[in-house]
Amino acid sequence: MAEKTCAACDCPLDENSFQIKIGGKAVEVCCDECAVKLKEAYASATASDQG
């Protein structure tokens, strides 16, 4: 079975991991810092697409 990793940093996920919604999809992250990074990156990418 493949080990799950964080969507932001590729670290292995443990019992402290959680899901966030990015662009309507649920992704798993290892910590709040990675959640913020992904949300900021998504916001930046979608803002530039609409420019």
PDB file of C-alpha atoms in Angstrom, residues 10-38:
ATOM      1  CA  ASP A  10       5.428  15.507   0.429  1.00  0.00           C
ATOM      2  CA  CYS A  11       6.076  14.608   4.078  1.00  0.00           C
ATOM      3  CA  PRO A  12       4.442  11.369   5.228  1.00  0.00           C
ATOM      4  CA  LEU A  13       1.016  11.947   6.762  1.00  0.00           C
ATOM      5  CA  ASP A  14       0.361  10.767  10.307  1.00  0.00           C
ATOM      6  CA  GLU A  15      -2.591  10.843  12.708  1.00  0.00           C
ATOM      7  CA  ASN A  16      -2.298  14.657  12.957  1.00  0.00           C
ATOM      8  CA  SER A  17      -2.989  15.232   9.243  1.00  0.00           C
ATOM      9  CA  PHE A  18      -6.222  16.852   8.090  1.00  0.00           C
ATOM     10  CA  GLN A  19      -8.101  17.741   4.916  1.00  0.00           C
ATOM     11  CA  ILE A  20      -8.694  21.150   3.379  1.00  0.00           C
ATOM     12  CA  LYS A  21     -10.653  22.128   0.277  1.00  0.00           C
ATOM     13  CA  ILE A  22      -8.678  23.647  -2.598  1.00  0.00           C
ATOM     14  CA  GLY A  23     -10.556  24.434  -5.792  1.00  0.00           C
ATOM     15  CA  GLY A  24     -13.446  22.222  -4.746  1.00  0.00           C
ATOM     16  CA  LYS A  25     -11.213  19.199  -4.054  1.00  0.00           C
ATOM     17  CA  ALA A  26     -10.233  17.788  -0.674  1.00  0.00           C
ATOM     18  CA  VAL A  27      -6.485  17.460  -0.155  1.00  0.00           C
ATOM     19  CA  GLU A  28      -4.592  16.216   2.890  1.00  0.00           C
ATOM     20  CA  VAL A  29      -1.899  18.267   4.592  1.00  0.00           C
ATOM     21  CA  CYS A  30       0.385  17.601   7.541  1.00  0.00           C
ATOM     22  CA  CYS A  31       0.095  20.956   9.338  1.00  0.00           C
ATOM     23  CA  ASP A  32      -1.453  24.430   9.398  1.00  0.00           C
ATOM     24  CA  GLU A  33       1.606  25.920   7.694  1.00  0.00           C
ATOM     25  CA  CYS A  34       1.172  23.658   4.660  1.00  0.00           C
ATOM     26  CA  ALA A  35      -2.562  24.423   4.572  1.00  0.00           C
ATOM     27  CA  VAL A  36      -1.814  28.150   4.423  1.00  0.00           C
ATOM     28  CA  LYS A  37       0.846  27.649   1.720  1.00  0.00           C
ATOM     29  CA  LEU A  38      -1.561  25.695  -0.485  1.00  0.00           C
TER      30      LEU A  38
END
